[in-house]
Amino acid sequence: MTAEKKELGPEMVVCRDVQKWYGDFHVLKGIDVTVREGEVIVILGPSGSGKSTFIRCINRLEEHQQGQIIVDGTELTHDIRNIQEIRREVGMVFQQFNLFPHLTVLDNVTLAPINVRKWSREKAEEVAMRWLDRVGIPEQAAKFPGQLSGGQQQRVAIARALAMEPKILLFDEPTSALDPEMIKEVLDVMRDLAKQGYTIMAVTHEMGFAQSVADRVLFFDDGVIVEENTPAKFFTDPEEERTKLFLSQILNH
Amino acid sequence: MESNSTISKLISRLFDIRVLGIIAQVIGAIVVALTVSWFVGNVAGNLEALGEAQFICEDGSFSYRCAYDFMDSAAQFDVAETSFGMDYKNSDSYWRAIIVAAVNTIRITIYGCILTTLLGTLVGIARLSKNWLIANLSKWYVDIFRNTPLVLQLVFIYFSFFLALPSIKEAAASSNYVFLSNRGLNFPSLVPTVSFGVWAIFIAIGLILALVIWVVLGRREEKLGGTTNRALWAPAALTVPLIIGWFVASASSAGNQVMLVNDASGITGLENIPQVIAERFSVDVSELGGIRALADAGDIDQKTYKDSRLNVCAEKDSLEAANIDSELRALNLPYTIKRVKDADKAFKDFSDGKCDILVAEKGFIESEQLTLADTLTSSIVAIPESPIRLSLASLEGLNFAGGGKMTPEFAAILIALVLNTGANVGEVVRAGIQAVSKGQSEAARAIGLTESQRLRLIVLPQALRVIIPPLTSNYLNLAKNSTLAQIVAFPDFWTIMFTTVNQSGRAIQGMLLTMIFYLSLSLIISAFLNWYNTKVKLVER
Ligand SMILES: Nc1ncnc2c1ncn2[C@@H]1O[C@H](COP(=O)(O)OP(=O)(O)OP(=O)(O)O)[C@@H](O)[C@H]1O
Ligand SMILES: [Mg+2]
């Protein structure tokens, strides 16, 4: 592990007092976070603490009811143009892959560049093949998602997100639906992306990944950020009692 | 010992799925063969019992080959309505009657499938709406129409709705353009005139141009990226030839339409009609528009009004009637078009001096005018024409003339079929949309697709493959349920076939034809949807 500090760029995601309710249920109780360009943030926390909800608020898959979310200088409001603008700049990878089963792997990856970025098919396919190459499955381009293994599908999903050349990548437990031997292939891709300088916000239970790649760890519990720390400190010398309890529960398993 | 193991081997062989499969097929084949032979034997037996008279040939001999010869004789019953302008009179053969009825069934099926699809799609989407009222209204609709018998719905719609509607007179008094009465629905329609053919060429050019532009720009988008606004260019490419064509067709129509004018009326062309009529009423031309109201109010004597207004003779539902009607409507003067059943009758009325003007086909007028010379002086005057004329329904005597119409029988069976099948299709559509997981929409939004792109590129293609198989069976149900038309005496295939069988006593021939007809109809519908299904089908999964 290198201890050298990364050069951090301008603010990419700014969250101020973000609050959200599901009916009467208060899921997010005031989240304040700033993510700078090139930072890798890992979000940890017990089940039901609001990690997914928070990360899905950033590209408006969920709507926050109070506070501010500003992505790359654009504030998320009810203005559909702002929402579209932000979604173009934010890529997301889901736990369940969510590939489009009626399209080939290549078409999954080129769909957004062609229809949203308005690239020519030729250019979109060329770029898509580069990304499929990057995630290690160029030979699967003509297949349909249903014909791939879980790990391969998740790598296609990553390529699909990357093909839009997003400024920020969101991961919501990208390895939780995978068999152990496939987890590594996906984590390797993510590590690679982190090294390339992508701004990443990832919800994951992969402690190894958090320790080795993250710049900061956010620990969620019950809709608030209980602790925000560097991974080194977080895992060896956490400040909060709640964190210690959480860590002892996972690490003892 | 040894025989024991052979038996157990044999038994285990018997439970081999491959062997079981063969056994099942053999049993199946035997059952089918027995059923068919019983059926054939039964039919043959029945035919025998019915006697040779069933198979009488023209030359008086008897042969199975002459089973359908009776169909060539005159049907001698009326068919209450025909579709797509088909002709039928009761001296036509049974074949003709059956064909006209088959076309009626096909019309119901086509209209029914189209309307059902529209209604079902709307209802399916509405049921998923977050709006409480919309979601619940559509739920009640589905529940009511799925849980009551179609016969009941049909009888209700026909007897309690259509036959309870106001009479033609009342309907005409309460509305101007669309008339709903116990004789059905009358509405404005478009009538193509002679020059429509010229315009149609321009329409075709426009369509081809639009298609070419759409494809070429689409290729360009694929190749170079960016947008070319083809959704704007293509319609523009259609509109321009349409407009140019309209003027060209109108200009080329000179001389297509003529009217025969009774010279005694003083009319010399369309232009001086207002003066002539104004003089008859002794008013100023500008006051002509108000004459009708004065007559209705009783300020002008009805007889004077009827004699003084412009009287036109024409054949019912002819394009010439529609054409002159449009021109006269624009002149805003009191007029009436006496629509009679054919041109000869119209001409007779004209020669009897019952009208100022006769409109009919040019050739007809030119030849008939010659026979007129000694009784009445007349002249032929050209009138303008445009490719399409709007034809309004209006009360002429005891019935509506002009415009389009739908009989209560047709409307009732169509509406009942659409409402009933639409409820089922609504559920099919809802299930199809729900079958596409939420994750698909989330992924579509996350990569930046707009809502319409999400529906078009992600949700619909996946929903369709769930929707189409049950949709097919709903279409088939609609086609077969159209036989309920018999209840409201709409002359569909089954109704007419039933009459034919009753009248001719050829039950087996009739049933066989009925089976063949509905089987073919069903097979065509399924073939079409299967073809469509393979187009949207998923590879894998
Ligand atoms: N659509 C919803 N409607 C109501 N409650 C919801 C909804 N989605 C999530 N919740 C609730 O919000 C809380 C936070 O959910 P969230 O999915 O963000 O948790 P999480 O931290 O991602 O948990 P996990 O680690 O299990 O994924 C949970 O209690 C969940 O039950
Ligand atoms: Mg979660």
PDB file of N, CA and C in Angstrom, chain B residues 379-413:
ATOM      1  N   SER B 379     -79.042  23.473 -70.037  1.00  0.00           N
ATOM      2  CA  SER B 379     -77.653  23.568 -70.480  1.00  0.00           C
ATOM      3  C   SER B 379     -76.734  22.871 -69.474  1.00  0.00           C
ATOM      4  N   ILE B 380     -75.590  22.450 -70.038  1.00  0.00           N
ATOM      5  CA  ILE B 380     -74.611  21.755 -69.197  1.00  0.00           C
ATOM      6  C   ILE B 380     -73.572  22.763 -68.729  1.00  0.00           C
ATOM      7  N   VAL B 381     -73.355  22.839 -67.443  1.00  0.00           N
ATOM      8  CA  VAL B 381     -72.431  23.820 -66.873  1.00  0.00           C
ATOM      9  C   VAL B 381     -71.388  23.083 -66.031  1.00  0.00           C
ATOM     10  N   ALA B 382     -70.126  23.476 -66.214  1.00  0.00           N
ATOM     11  CA  ALA B 382     -69.070  22.808 -65.443  1.00  0.00           C
ATOM     12  C   ALA B 382     -69.063  23.308 -64.004  1.00  0.00           C
ATOM     13  N   ILE B 383     -68.742  22.417 -63.078  1.00  0.00           N
ATOM     14  CA  ILE B 383     -68.579  22.844 -61.688  1.00  0.00           C
ATOM     15  C   ILE B 383     -67.225  22.353 -61.184  1.00  0.00           C
ATOM     16  N   PRO B 384     -66.642  23.085 -60.271  1.00  0.00           N
ATOM     17  CA  PRO B 384     -65.315  22.679 -59.785  1.00  0.00           C
ATOM     18  C   PRO B 384     -65.389  21.409 -58.943  1.00  0.00           C
ATOM     19  N   GLU B 385     -64.210  20.819 -58.780  1.00  0.00           N
ATOM     20  CA  GLU B 385     -64.133  19.579 -58.009  1.00  0.00           C
ATOM     21  C   GLU B 385     -62.816  19.635 -57.255  1.00  0.00           C
ATOM     22  N   SER B 386     -62.753  19.087 -56.052  1.00  0.00           N
ATOM     23  CA  SER B 386     -61.443  18.890 -55.424  1.00  0.00           C
ATOM     24  C   SER B 386     -61.313  17.409 -55.086  1.00  0.00           C
ATOM     25  N   PRO B 387     -60.092  16.924 -54.907  1.00  0.00           N
ATOM     26  CA  PRO B 387     -59.864  15.478 -54.847  1.00  0.00           C
ATOM     27  C   PRO B 387     -60.696  14.746 -53.795  1.00  0.00           C
ATOM     28  N   ILE B 388     -60.944  15.437 -52.676  1.00  0.00           N
ATOM     29  CA  ILE B 388     -61.757  14.811 -51.641  1.00  0.00           C
ATOM     30  C   ILE B 388     -62.821  15.803 -51.221  1.00  0.00           C
ATOM     31  N   ARG B 389     -64.018  15.328 -51.021  1.00  0.00           N
ATOM     32  CA  ARG B 389     -65.068  16.209 -50.532  1.00  0.00           C
ATOM     33  C   ARG B 389     -65.592  15.662 -49.218  1.00  0.00           C
ATOM     34  N   LEU B 390     -65.918  16.604 -48.342  1.00  0.00           N
ATOM     35  CA  LEU B 390     -66.526  16.212 -47.077  1.00  0.00           C
ATOM     36  C   LEU B 390     -68.003  15.977 -47.316  1.00  0.00           C
ATOM     37  N   SER B 391     -68.491  14.840 -46.891  1.00  0.00           N
ATOM     38  CA  SER B 391     -69.909  14.551 -47.059  1.00  0.00           C
ATOM     39  C   SER B 391     -70.572  14.528 -45.690  1.00  0.00           C
ATOM     40  N   LEU B 392     -71.543  15.416 -45.512  1.00  0.00           N
ATOM     41  CA  LEU B 392     -72.230  15.476 -44.223  1.00  0.00           C
ATOM     42  C   LEU B 392     -73.526  14.683 -44.291  1.00  0.00           C
ATOM     43  N   ALA B 393     -73.866  14.066 -43.186  1.00  0.00           N
ATOM     44  CA  ALA B 393     -75.142  13.368 -43.125  1.00  0.00           C
ATOM     45  C   ALA B 393     -76.239  14.406 -42.878  1.00  0.00           C
ATOM     46  N   SER B 394     -77.348  14.293 -43.605  1.00  0.00           N
ATOM     47  CA  SER B 394     -78.458  15.206 -43.314  1.00  0.00           C
ATOM     48  C   SER B 394     -79.763  14.464 -43.501  1.00  0.00           C
ATOM     49  N   LEU B 395     -80.771  14.948 -42.839  1.00  0.00           N
ATOM     50  CA  LEU B 395     -82.067  14.272 -42.874  1.00  0.00           C
ATOM     51  C   LEU B 395     -82.748  14.554 -44.211  1.00  0.00           C
ATOM     52  N   GLU B 396     -83.053  13.502 -44.971  1.00  0.00           N
ATOM     53  CA  GLU B 396     -83.793  13.630 -46.227  1.00  0.00           C
ATOM     54  C   GLU B 396     -84.995  12.723 -46.089  1.00  0.00           C
ATOM     55  N   GLY B 397     -86.139  13.309 -45.931  1.00  0.00           N
ATOM     56  CA  GLY B 397     -87.323  12.482 -45.759  1.00  0.00           C
ATOM     57  C   GLY B 397     -87.252  11.712 -44.457  1.00  0.00           C
ATOM     58  N   LEU B 398     -87.327  10.371 -44.547  1.00  0.00           N
ATOM     59  CA  LEU B 398     -87.387   9.571 -43.332  1.00  0.00           C
ATOM     60  C   LEU B 398     -86.043   8.995 -42.917  1.00  0.00           C
ATOM     61  N   ASN B 399     -84.997   9.359 -43.674  1.00  0.00           N
ATOM     62  CA  ASN B 399     -83.714   8.755 -43.362  1.00  0.00           C
ATOM     63  C   ASN B 399     -82.583   9.740 -43.562  1.00  0.00           C
ATOM     64  N   PHE B 400     -81.412   9.374 -43.093  1.00  0.00           N
ATOM     65  CA  PHE B 400     -80.254  10.216 -43.325  1.00  0.00           C
ATOM     66  C   PHE B 400     -79.676   9.922 -44.693  1.00  0.00           C
ATOM     67  N   ALA B 401     -79.200  10.984 -45.352  1.00  0.00           N
ATOM     68  CA  ALA B 401     -78.493  10.789 -46.608  1.00  0.00           C
ATOM     69  C   ALA B 401     -77.128  11.433 -46.467  1.00  0.00           C
ATOM     70  N   GLY B 402     -76.157  10.941 -47.240  1.00  0.00           N
ATOM     71  CA  GLY B 402     -74.806  11.472 -47.171  1.00  0.00           C
ATOM     72  C   GLY B 402     -74.082  10.993 -45.925  1.00  0.00           C
ATOM     73  N   GLY B 403     -72.770  11.264 -45.873  1.00  0.00           N
ATOM     74  CA  GLY B 403     -71.985  10.867 -44.711  1.00  0.00           C
ATOM     75  C   GLY B 403     -71.801   9.374 -44.601  1.00  0.00           C
ATOM     76  N   GLY B 404     -71.173   8.959 -43.505  1.00  0.00           N
ATOM     77  CA  GLY B 404     -70.980   7.540 -43.262  1.00  0.00           C
ATOM     78  C   GLY B 404     -71.985   7.064 -42.235  1.00  0.00           C
ATOM     79  N   LYS B 405     -72.232   5.748 -42.201  1.00  0.00           N
ATOM     80  CA  LYS B 405     -73.171   5.274 -41.192  1.00  0.00           C
ATOM     81  C   LYS B 405     -72.795   3.913 -40.647  1.00  0.00           C
ATOM     82  N   MET B 406     -73.262   3.650 -39.464  1.00  0.00           N
ATOM     83  CA  MET B 406     -73.036   2.369 -38.818  1.00  0.00           C
ATOM     84  C   MET B 406     -74.385   1.933 -38.283  1.00  0.00           C
ATOM     85  N   THR B 407     -74.808   0.720 -38.620  1.00  0.00           N
ATOM     86  CA  THR B 407     -76.118   0.288 -38.129  1.00  0.00           C
ATOM     87  C   THR B 407     -76.014  -0.059 -36.643  1.00  0.00           C
ATOM     88  N   PRO B 408     -77.130  -0.015 -35.931  1.00  0.00           N
ATOM     89  CA  PRO B 408     -77.090  -0.374 -34.506  1.00  0.00           C
ATOM     90  C   PRO B 408     -76.616  -1.813 -34.309  1.00  0.00           C
ATOM     91  N   GLU B 409     -76.971  -2.696 -35.261  1.00  0.00           N
ATOM     92  CA  GLU B 409     -76.569  -4.099 -35.124  1.00  0.00           C
ATOM     93  C   GLU B 409     -75.056  -4.230 -35.200  1.00  0.00           C
ATOM     94  N   PHE B 410     -74.489  -3.585 -36.220  1.00  0.00           N
ATOM     95  CA  PHE B 410     -73.041  -3.643 -36.374  1.00  0.00           C
ATOM     96  C   PHE B 410     -72.345  -2.996 -35.184  1.00  0.00           C
ATOM     97  N   ALA B 411     -72.827  -1.803 -34.815  1.00  0.00           N
ATOM     98  CA  ALA B 411     -72.215  -1.089 -33.702  1.00  0.00           C
ATOM     99  C   ALA B 411     -72.297  -1.912 -32.418  1.00  0.00           C
ATOM    100  N   ALA B 412     -73.458  -2.550 -32.185  1.00  0.00           N
ATOM    101  CA  ALA B 412     -73.638  -3.288 -30.935  1.00  0.00           C
ATOM    102  C   ALA B 412     -72.687  -4.470 -30.852  1.00  0.00           C
ATOM    103  N   ILE B 413     -72.609  -5.270 -31.917  1.00  0.00           N
ATOM    104  CA  ILE B 413     -71.733  -6.454 -31.843  1.00  0.00           C
ATOM    105  C   ILE B 413     -70.269  -6.013 -31.764  1.00  0.00           C
TER     106      ILE B 413
END
